[in-house]
Short mmCIF file of C-alpha atoms and ligand atoms in Angstrom, two decimals:
data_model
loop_
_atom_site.label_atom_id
_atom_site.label_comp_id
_atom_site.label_asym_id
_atom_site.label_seq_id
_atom_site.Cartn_x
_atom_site.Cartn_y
_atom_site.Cartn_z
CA UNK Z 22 8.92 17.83 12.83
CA UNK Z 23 5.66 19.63 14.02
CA UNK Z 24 3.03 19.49 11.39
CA UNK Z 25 2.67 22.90 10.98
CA UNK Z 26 6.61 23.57 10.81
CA UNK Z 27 6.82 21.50 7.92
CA UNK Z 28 3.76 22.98 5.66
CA UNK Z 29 4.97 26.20 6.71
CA UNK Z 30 8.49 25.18 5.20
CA UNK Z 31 7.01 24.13 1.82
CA UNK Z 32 4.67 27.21 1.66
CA UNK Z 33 7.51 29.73 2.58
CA UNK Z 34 6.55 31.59 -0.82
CA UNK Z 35 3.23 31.90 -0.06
CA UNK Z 36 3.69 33.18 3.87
CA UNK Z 37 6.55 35.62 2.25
CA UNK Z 38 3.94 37.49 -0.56
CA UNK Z 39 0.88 37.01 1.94
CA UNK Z 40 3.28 39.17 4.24
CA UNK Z 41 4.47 41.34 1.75
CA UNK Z 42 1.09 42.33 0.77
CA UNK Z 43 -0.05 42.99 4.66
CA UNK Z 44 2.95 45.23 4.70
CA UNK Z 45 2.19 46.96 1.39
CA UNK Z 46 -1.02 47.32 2.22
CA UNK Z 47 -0.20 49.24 6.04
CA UNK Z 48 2.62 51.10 4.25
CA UNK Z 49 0.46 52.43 1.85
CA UNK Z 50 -2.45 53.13 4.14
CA UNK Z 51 0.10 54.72 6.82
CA UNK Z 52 -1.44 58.24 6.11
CA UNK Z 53 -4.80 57.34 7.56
CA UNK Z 54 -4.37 55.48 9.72
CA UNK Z 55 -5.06 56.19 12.97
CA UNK Z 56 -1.99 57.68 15.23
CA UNK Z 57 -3.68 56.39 18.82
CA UNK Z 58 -6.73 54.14 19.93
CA UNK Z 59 -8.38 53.63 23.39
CA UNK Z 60 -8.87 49.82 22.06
CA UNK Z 61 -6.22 48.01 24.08
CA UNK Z 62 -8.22 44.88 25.85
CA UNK Z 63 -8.04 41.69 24.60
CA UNK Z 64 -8.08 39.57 26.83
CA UNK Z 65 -5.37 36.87 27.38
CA UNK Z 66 -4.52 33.23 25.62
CA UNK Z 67 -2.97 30.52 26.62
CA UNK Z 68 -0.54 28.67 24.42
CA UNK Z 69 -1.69 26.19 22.04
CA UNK Z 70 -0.78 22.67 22.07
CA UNK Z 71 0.13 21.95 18.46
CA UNK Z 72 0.21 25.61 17.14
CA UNK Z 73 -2.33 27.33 14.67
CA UNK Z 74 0.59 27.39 11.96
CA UNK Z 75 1.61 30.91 10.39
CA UNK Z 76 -1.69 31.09 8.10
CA UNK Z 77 -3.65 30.64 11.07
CA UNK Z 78 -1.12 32.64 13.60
CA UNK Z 79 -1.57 35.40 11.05
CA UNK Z 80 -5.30 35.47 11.05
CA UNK Z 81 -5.08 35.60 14.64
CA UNK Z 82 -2.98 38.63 14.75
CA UNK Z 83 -4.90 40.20 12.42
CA UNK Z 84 -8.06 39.79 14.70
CA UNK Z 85 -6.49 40.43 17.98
CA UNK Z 86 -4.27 43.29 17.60
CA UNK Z 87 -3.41 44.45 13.65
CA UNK Z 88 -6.25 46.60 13.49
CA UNK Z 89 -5.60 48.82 16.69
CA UNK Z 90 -1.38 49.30 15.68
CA UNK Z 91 -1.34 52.74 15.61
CA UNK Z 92 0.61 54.82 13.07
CA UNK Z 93 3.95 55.66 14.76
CA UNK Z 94 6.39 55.08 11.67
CA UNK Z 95 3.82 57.54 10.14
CA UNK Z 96 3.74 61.22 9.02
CA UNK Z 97 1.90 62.61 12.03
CA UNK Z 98 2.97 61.03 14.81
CA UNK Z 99 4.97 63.67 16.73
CA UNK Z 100 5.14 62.45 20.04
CA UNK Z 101 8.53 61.68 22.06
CA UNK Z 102 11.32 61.66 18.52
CA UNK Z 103 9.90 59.29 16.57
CA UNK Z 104 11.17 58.58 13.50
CA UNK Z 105 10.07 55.99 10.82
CA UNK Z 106 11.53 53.65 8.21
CA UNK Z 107 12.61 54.58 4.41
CA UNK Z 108 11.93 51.80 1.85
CA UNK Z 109 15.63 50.60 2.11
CA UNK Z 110 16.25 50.37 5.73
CA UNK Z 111 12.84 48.03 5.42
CA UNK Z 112 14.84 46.05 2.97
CA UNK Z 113 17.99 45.87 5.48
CA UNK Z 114 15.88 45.37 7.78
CA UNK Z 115 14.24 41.80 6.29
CA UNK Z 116 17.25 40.78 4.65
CA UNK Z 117 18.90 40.78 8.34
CA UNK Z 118 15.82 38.25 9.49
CA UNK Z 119 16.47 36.19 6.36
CA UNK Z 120 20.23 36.05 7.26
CA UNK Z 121 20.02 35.46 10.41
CA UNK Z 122 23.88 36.21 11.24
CA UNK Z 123 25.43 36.34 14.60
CA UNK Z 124 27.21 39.83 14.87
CA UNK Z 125 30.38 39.22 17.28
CA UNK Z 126 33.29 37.64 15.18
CA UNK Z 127 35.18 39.64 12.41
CA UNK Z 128 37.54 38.22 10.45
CA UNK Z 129 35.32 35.74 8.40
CA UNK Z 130 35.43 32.89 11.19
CA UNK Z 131 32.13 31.75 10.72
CA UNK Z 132 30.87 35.01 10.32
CA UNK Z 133 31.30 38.22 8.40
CA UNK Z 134 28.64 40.40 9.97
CA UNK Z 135 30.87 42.66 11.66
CA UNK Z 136 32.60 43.41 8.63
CA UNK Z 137 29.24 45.10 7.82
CA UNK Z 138 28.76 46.65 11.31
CA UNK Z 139 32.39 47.94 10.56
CA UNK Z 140 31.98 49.22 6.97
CA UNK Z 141 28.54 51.37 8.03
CA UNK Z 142 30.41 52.62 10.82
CA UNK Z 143 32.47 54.33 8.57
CA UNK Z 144 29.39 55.91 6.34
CA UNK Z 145 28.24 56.99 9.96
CA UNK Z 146 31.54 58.90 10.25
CA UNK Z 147 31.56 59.94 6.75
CA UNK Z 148 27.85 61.45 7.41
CA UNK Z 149 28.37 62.70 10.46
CA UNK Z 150 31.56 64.10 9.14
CA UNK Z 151 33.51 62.73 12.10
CA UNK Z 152 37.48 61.49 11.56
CA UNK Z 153 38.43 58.57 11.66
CA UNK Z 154 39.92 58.39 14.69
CA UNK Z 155 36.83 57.15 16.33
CA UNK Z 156 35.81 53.70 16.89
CA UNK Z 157 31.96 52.43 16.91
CA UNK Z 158 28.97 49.82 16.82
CA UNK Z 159 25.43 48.88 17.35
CA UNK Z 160 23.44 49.21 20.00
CA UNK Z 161 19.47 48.79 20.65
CA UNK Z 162 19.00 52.52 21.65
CA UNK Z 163 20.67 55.44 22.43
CA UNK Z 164 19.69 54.64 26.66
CA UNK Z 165 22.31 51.93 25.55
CA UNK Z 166 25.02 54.10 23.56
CA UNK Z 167 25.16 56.97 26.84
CA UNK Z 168 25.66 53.51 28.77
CA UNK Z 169 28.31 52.16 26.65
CA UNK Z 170 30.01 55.77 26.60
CA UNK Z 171 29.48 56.18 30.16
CA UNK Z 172 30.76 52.48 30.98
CA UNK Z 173 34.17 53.75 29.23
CA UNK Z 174 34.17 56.94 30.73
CA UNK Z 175 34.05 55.22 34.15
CA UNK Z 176 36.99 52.93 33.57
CA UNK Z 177 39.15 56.19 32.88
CA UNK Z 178 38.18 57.91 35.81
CA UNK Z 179 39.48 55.02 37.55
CA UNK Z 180 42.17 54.43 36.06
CA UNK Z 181 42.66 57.92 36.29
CA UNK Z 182 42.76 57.45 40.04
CA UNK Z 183 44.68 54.30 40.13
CA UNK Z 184 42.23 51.62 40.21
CA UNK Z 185 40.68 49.55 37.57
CA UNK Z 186 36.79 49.51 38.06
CA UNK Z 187 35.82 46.98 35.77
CA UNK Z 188 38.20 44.27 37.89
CA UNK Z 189 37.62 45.77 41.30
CA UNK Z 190 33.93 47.56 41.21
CA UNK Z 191 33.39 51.32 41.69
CA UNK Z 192 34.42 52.86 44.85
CA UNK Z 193 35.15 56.19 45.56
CA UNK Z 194 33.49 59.43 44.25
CA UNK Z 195 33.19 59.29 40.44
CA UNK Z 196 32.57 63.07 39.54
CA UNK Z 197 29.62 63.71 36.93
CA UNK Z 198 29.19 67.10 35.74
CA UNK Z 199 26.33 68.25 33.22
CA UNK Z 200 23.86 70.57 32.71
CA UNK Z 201 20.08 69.29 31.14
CA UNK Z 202 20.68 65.46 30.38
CA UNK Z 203 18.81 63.38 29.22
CA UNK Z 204 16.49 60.55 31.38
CA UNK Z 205 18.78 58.31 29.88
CA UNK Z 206 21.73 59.32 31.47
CA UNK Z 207 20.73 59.17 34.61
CA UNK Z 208 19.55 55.90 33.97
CA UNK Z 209 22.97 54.85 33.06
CA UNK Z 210 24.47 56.07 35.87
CA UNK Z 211 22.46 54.39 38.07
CA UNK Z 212 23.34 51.06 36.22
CA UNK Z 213 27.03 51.56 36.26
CA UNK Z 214 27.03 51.93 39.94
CA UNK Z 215 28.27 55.24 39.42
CA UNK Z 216 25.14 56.79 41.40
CA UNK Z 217 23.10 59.53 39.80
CA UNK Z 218 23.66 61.77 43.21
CA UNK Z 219 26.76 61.75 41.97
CA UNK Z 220 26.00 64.33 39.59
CA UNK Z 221 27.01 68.35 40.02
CA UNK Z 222 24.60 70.34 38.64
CA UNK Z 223 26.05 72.76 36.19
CA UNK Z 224 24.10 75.80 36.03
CA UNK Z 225 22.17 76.65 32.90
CA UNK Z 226 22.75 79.60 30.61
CA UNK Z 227 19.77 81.71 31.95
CA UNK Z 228 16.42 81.09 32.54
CA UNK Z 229 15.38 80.11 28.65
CA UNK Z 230 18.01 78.03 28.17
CA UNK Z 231 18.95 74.43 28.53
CA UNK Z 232 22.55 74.54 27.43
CA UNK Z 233 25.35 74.33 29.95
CA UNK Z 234 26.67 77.72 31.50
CA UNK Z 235 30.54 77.77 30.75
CA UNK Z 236 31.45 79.93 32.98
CA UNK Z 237 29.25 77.86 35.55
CA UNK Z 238 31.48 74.62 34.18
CA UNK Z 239 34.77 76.27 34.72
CA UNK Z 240 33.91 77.45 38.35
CA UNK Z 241 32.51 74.03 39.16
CA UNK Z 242 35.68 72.47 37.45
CA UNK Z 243 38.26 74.30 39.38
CA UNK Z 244 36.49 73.69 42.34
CA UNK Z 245 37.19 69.96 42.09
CA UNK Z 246 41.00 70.90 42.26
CA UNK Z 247 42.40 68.65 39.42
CA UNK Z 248 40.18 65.85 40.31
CA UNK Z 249 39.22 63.89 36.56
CA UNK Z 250 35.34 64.13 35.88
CA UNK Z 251 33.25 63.09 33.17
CA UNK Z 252 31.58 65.69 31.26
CA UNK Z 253 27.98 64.89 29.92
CA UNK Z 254 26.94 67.27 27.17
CA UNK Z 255 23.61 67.70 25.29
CA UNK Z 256 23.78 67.52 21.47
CA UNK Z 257 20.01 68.71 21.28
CA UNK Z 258 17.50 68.70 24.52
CA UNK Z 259 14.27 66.83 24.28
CA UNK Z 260 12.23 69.76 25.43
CA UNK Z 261 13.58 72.49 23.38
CA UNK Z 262 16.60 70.92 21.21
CA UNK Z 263 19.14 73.26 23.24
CA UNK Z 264 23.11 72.29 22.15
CA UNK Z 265 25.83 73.32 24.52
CA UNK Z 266 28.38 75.14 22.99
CA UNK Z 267 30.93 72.41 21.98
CA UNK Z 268 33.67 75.06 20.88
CA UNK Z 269 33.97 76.89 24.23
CA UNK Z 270 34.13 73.22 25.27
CA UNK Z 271 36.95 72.16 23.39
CA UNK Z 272 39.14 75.36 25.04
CA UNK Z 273 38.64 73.74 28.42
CA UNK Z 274 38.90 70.24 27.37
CA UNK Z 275 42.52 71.78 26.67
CA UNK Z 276 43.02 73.42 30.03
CA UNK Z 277 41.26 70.25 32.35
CA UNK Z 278 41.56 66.60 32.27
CA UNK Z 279 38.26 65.06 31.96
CA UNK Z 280 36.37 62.89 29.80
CA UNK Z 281 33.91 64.40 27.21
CA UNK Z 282 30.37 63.02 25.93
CA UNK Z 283 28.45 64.25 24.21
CA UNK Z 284 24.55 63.03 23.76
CA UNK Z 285 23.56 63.59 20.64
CA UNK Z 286 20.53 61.07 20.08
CA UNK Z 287 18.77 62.91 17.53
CA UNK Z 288 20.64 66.36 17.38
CA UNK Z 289 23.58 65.46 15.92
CA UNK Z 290 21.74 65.01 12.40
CA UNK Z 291 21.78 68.83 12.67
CA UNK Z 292 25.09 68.09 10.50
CA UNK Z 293 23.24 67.45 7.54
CA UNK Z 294 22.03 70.64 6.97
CA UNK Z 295 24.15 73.60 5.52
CA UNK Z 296 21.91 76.30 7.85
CA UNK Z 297 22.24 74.31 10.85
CA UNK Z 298 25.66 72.48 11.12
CA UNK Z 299 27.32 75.18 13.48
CA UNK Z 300 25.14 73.41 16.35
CA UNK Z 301 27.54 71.16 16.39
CA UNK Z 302 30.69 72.45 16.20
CA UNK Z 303 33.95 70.87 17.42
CA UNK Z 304 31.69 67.81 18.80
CA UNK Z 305 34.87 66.17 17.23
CA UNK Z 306 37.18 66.82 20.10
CA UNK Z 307 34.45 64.61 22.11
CA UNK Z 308 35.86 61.21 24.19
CA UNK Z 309 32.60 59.65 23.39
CA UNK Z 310 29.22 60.45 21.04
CA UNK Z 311 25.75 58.73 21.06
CA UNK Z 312 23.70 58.85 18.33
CA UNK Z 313 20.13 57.00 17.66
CA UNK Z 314 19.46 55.82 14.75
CA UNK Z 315 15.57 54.79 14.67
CA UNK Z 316 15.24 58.22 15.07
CA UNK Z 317 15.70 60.68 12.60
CA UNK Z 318 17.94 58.26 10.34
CA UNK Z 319 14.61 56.50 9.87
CA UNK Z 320 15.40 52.96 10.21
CA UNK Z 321 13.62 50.64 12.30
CA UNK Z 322 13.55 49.72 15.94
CA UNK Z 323 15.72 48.85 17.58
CA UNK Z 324 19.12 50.51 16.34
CA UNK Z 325 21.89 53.15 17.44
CA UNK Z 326 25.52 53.84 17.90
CA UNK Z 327 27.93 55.26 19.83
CA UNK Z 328 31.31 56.34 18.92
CA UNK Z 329 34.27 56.20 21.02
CA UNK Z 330 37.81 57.61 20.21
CA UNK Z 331 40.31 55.14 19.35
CA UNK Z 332 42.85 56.34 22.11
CA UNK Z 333 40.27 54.40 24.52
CA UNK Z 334 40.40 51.14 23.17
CA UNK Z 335 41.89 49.56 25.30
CA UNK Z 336 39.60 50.94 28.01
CA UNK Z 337 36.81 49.80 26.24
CA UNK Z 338 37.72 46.02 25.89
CA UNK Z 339 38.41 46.18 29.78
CA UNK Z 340 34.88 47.21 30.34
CA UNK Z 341 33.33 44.90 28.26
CA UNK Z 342 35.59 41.88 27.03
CA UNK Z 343 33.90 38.72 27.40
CA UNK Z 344 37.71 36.77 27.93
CA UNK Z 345 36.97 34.36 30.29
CA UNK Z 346 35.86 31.99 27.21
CA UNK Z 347 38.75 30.18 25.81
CA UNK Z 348 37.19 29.72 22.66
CA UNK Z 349 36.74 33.07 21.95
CA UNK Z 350 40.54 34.38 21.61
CA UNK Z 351 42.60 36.52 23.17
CA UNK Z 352 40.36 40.31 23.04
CA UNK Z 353 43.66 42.31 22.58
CA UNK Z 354 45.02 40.32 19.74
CA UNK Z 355 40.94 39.64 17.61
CA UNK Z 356 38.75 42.61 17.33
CA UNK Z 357 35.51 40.94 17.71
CA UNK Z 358 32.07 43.11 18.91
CA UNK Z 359 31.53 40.98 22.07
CA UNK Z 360 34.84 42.42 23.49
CA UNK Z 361 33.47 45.92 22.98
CA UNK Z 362 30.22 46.24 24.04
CA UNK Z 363 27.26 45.22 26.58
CA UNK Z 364 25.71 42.13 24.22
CA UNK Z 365 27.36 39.27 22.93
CA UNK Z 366 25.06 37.81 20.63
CA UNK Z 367 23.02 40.32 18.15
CA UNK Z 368 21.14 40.49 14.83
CA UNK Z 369 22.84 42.15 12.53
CA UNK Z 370 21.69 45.49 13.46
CA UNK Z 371 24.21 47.55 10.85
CA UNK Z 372 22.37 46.26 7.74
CA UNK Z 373 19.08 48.36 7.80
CA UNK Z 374 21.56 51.35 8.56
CA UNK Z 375 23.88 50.20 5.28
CA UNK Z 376 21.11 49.88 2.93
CA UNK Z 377 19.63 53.42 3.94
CA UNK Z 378 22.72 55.16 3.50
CA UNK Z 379 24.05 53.56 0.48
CA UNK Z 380 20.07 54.37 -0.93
CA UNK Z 381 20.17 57.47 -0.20
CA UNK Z 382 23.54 59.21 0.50
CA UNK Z 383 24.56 62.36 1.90
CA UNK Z 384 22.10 64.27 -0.07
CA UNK Z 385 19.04 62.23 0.85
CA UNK Z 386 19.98 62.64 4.49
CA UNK Z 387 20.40 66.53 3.94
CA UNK Z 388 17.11 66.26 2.62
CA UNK Z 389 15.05 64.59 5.12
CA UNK Z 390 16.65 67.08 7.95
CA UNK Z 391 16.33 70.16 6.10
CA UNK Z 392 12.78 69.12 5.15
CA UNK Z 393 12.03 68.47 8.70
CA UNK Z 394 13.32 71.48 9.76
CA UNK Z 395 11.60 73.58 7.67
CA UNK Z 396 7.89 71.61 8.78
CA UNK Z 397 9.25 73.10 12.01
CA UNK Z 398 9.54 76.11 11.35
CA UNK Z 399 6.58 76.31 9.43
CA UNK Z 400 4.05 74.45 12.52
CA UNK Z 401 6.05 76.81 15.00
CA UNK Z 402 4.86 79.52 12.81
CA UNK Z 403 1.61 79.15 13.07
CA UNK Z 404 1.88 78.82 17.24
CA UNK Z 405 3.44 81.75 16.81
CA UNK Z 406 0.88 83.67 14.86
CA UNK Z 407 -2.20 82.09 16.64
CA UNK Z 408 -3.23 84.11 19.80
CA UNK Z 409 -4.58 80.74 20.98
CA UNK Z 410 -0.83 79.47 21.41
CA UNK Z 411 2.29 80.41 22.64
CA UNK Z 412 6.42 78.92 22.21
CA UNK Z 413 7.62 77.56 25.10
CA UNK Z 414 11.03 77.87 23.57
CA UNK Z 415 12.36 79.24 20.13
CA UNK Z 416 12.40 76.65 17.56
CA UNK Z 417 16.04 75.93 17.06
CA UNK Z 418 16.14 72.20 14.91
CA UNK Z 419 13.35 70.21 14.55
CA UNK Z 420 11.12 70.41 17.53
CA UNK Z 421 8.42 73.26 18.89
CA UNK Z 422 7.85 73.22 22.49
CA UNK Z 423 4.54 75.46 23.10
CA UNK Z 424 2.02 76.00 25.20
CA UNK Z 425 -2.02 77.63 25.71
CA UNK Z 426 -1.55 81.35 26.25
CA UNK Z 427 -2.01 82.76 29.42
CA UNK Z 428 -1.50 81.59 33.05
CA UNK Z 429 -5.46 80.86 33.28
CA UNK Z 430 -5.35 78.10 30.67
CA UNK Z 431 -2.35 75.86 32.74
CA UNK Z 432 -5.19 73.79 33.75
CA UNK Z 433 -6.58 72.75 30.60
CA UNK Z 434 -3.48 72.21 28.26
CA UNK Z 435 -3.25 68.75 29.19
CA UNK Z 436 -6.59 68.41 28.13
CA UNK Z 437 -6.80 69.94 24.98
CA UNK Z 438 -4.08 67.27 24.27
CA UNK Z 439 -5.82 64.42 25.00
CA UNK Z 440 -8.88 66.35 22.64
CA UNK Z 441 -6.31 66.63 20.16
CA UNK Z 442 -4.78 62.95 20.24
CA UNK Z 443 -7.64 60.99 20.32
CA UNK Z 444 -9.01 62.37 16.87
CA UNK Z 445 -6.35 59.57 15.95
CA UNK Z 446 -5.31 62.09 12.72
CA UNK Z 447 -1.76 64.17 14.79
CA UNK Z 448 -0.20 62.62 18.15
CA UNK Z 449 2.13 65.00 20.31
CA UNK Z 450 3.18 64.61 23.93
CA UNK Z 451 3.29 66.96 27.25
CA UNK Z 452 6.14 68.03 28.60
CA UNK Z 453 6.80 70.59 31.48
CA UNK Z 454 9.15 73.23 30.76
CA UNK Z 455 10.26 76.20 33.04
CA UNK Z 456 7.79 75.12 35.35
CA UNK Z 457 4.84 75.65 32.44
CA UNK Z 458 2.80 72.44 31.21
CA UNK Z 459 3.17 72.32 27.41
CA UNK Z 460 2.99 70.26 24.75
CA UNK Z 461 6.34 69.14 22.19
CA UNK Z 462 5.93 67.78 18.54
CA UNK Z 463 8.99 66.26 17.09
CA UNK Z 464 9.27 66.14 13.33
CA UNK Z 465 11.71 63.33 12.06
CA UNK Z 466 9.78 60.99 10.21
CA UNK Z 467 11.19 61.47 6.89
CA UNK Z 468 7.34 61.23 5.16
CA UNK Z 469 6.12 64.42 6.74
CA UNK Z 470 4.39 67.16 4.32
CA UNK Z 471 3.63 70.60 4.48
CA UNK Z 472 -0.33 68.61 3.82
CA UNK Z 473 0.35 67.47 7.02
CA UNK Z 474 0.96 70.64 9.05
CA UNK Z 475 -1.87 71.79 7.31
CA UNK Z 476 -4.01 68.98 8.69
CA UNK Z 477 -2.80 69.31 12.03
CA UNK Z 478 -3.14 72.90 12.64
CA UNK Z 479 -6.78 73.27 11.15
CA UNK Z 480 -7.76 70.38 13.61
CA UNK Z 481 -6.33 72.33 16.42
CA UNK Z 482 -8.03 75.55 15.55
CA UNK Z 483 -11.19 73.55 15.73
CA UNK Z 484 -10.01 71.70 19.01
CA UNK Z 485 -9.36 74.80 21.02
CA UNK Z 486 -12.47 76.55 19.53
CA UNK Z 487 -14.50 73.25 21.12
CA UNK Z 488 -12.39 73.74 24.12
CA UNK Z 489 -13.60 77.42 24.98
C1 PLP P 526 15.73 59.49 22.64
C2 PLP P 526 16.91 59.96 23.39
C3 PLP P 526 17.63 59.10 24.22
C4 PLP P 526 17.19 57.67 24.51
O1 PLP P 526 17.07 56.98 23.33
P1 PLP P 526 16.40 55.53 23.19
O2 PLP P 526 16.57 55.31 21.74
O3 PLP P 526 14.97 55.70 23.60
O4 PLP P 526 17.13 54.59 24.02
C5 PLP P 526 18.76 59.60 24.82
N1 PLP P 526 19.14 60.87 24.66
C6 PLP P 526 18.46 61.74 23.88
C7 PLP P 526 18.94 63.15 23.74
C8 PLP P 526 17.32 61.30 23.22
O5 PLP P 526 16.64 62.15 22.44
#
């Protein structure tokens, strides 16, 4: 054994608190530090021939890049949905390191992880207040939950039209209809073979809108003459957290024959609040639902899920069973993870999830939304009321979308952004909407303060006075 290996064996103790105390101290510090740096050049390294041991590995880290991590699990870092960790998904989240498990087999063959991934599906459900009629697991990110939806959806189009895709490849048009999805989606599509041209633009409600037209959806549905399709639905836009209207849905999911999802990354926690759960009405009568959770379930990188409706299970396994290894049972017969979704091997993703909900149940969920909500309201607020700003969009969740007022100041908004950012103290991102440059800030990081609206907004009354 390398020398190194084996002191770093008999001083696990030591490595353990001398990392516990780094984290403390970053954790504790998370407030001030800064949320962006211009520091990114290191230079490179080459790879050591016996190793610089943890101690030493440490210390380099700590030199080369520890002091320009920015703040992004932090309270004001509002750029893209970014959400941050609670104490007990932190505690998942080592204890799944420590154990190491292999999540694929159920049944206790070696391996109870599942078992886990299966029980916290069911407190997703249960939070989500989904039945129970849907089916679900871990994935890395919710790019990877619209691709596991999408990747059943495309085996029931085709069996739909008599063929079986995931035995004989795509062929033929696979219809896509949707309205304002999400980068992600088209992503998929383009990895299923499925073709983003494919898609039929659905029109949007009107100008200020990014939900799906219905009446748009029916005309464009009866125009593909009882061909199947595959509905792709927005459970909260990035720009402007728009939610198509999932009852009028449900009436023509009775009428048509298609497959429903429904992409609800980060909007779907709009079910945790009492004011705001009507966004997502009848998203139970979905085929498919994606949902991150290093987002505004605050638990680390990389984690989300999708949930698919038991009915389709069988669609599912042909998509993804890994059966051509004898030693890994018949799919039908064994439930095991590999059969039912893109990886075979994976950590033990589910834990960080358990521990959060279990810590914190349905009312510390309901609080972190509503709380973020409200910060919302409260920084679109003061866009609203400062002549220096403007809404892009109404607020409608947990997101403001705004922009500089008037036509003269396009050029500069992107500037007074980067002015803003790299004081290091709030961090928001541009966006275009309606054909306007603007800028978004997400609030889901479940250690956001009024304080910190408060800090934010007087540095941008400062920023744009500097600006003039
Ligand atoms: C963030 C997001 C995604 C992609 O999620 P990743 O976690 O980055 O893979 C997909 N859809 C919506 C609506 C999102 O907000």
């Amino acid at each position: 054994m390398n020398e190194h290996l084996q002191n770093d064996l008999l001083n696990l103790d030591n490595l353990l608190e001398i990392v516990k105390d780094q984290g403390l101290e970053y954790l504790n510090k998370l407030s001030d530090r800064q949320t962006s740096t211009k520091s990114v050049k290191n230079g490179t390294l080459s790879l050591s021939e016996i190793g610089l041991g943890t101690i030493g590995t440490l210390k380099k880290f700590n030199e080369r890049f520890e002091p320009i991590i920015v703040s992004s699990s932090g309270p004001r870092y509002w750029g893209f949905v970014t959400g941050g960790s609670t104490p007990a998904a932190i505690v998942g989240d080592w204890l799944t390191t420590i154990y190491d498990q292999n999540t694929f087999a159920t049944k206790g063959q070696g391996d109870i992880s599942a078992l886990i991934e299966l029980e916290t599906i069911q407190l997703m459900l249960d939070l989500f207040e989904l039945p129970n009629d849907f089916l679900g697991g871990f994935v890395t990110g919710a790019t990877m939950s619209n691709f596991t939806c999408l990747a059943v959806a495309r085996q029931w189009i085709g069996k739909e039209l008599g063929k079986d895709f995931a035995k004989e490849g795509v062929s033929g048009n696979v219809n896509i209809l949707t309205a304002t999805p999400h980068s992600s989606v088209i992503k998929s599509l383009s990895l299923l073979g499925i073709g983003n041209n494919n898609i039929i633009k659905v029109k949007i409600l009107d100008d200020n809108r990014e939900a799906i037209d219905i009446t748009d959806l029916e005309k464009k549905i009866i125009e593909l003459r009882g061909e199947p399709f595959i509905l792709i639905s927005s459970g909260g836009t990035v720009n402007t957290v728009d939610f198509d209207d999932f009852l009028a849905i449900k009436k023509l999911k009775a009428k048509y024959n298609f497959w429903w999802h429904i992409d609800a990354a980060f909007g779907g926690f709009a079910v945790c609040s009492k004011t705001h759960k009507y966004l997502v009405a009848g998203w139970e009568n979905a085929d498919s639902i994606t949902i991150d959770c290093h987002k505004w379930l605050n638990v680390p990188y990389e984690s989300a899920v999708f949930f698919v409706k038991e009915q389709h299970k069988h669609l599912q396994i042909e998509t993804f069973q890994n059966s051509n290894a004898p030693y890994l049972g018949n799919p039908l017969e064994n439930f095991s993870y590999l059969n039912f979704l893109p990886e075979n091997s994976r950590r033990l993703k589910a834990l960080p999830v358990w521990f959060s909900l279990m810590a914190y149940g349905k009312t510390g969920y309901q609080g972190i939304v509503e709380n973020c909500i409200a910060l919302s309201n409260q920084f679109g607020q003061f866009i609203e009321e400062n002549n220096n700003f403007e809404l892009l969009a109404p607020v409608r969740l947990n997101t403001v979308c705004f922009t500089l007022t008037g036509k003269e100041n396009q050029e500069k908004v992107y500037t007074y952004l980067t002015l803003l950012n790299d004081t290091g103290k709030v961090f928001m991102t541009p966006t275009i909407y309606n054909g306007q440059k603007g800028i978004r800030a997400a609030f889901v990081n479940w250690r956001t303060t009024k304080n910190d609206i408060e800090i934010a907004t007087k540095l941008m009354t400062e920023i744009i006075n500097e600006l003039k």
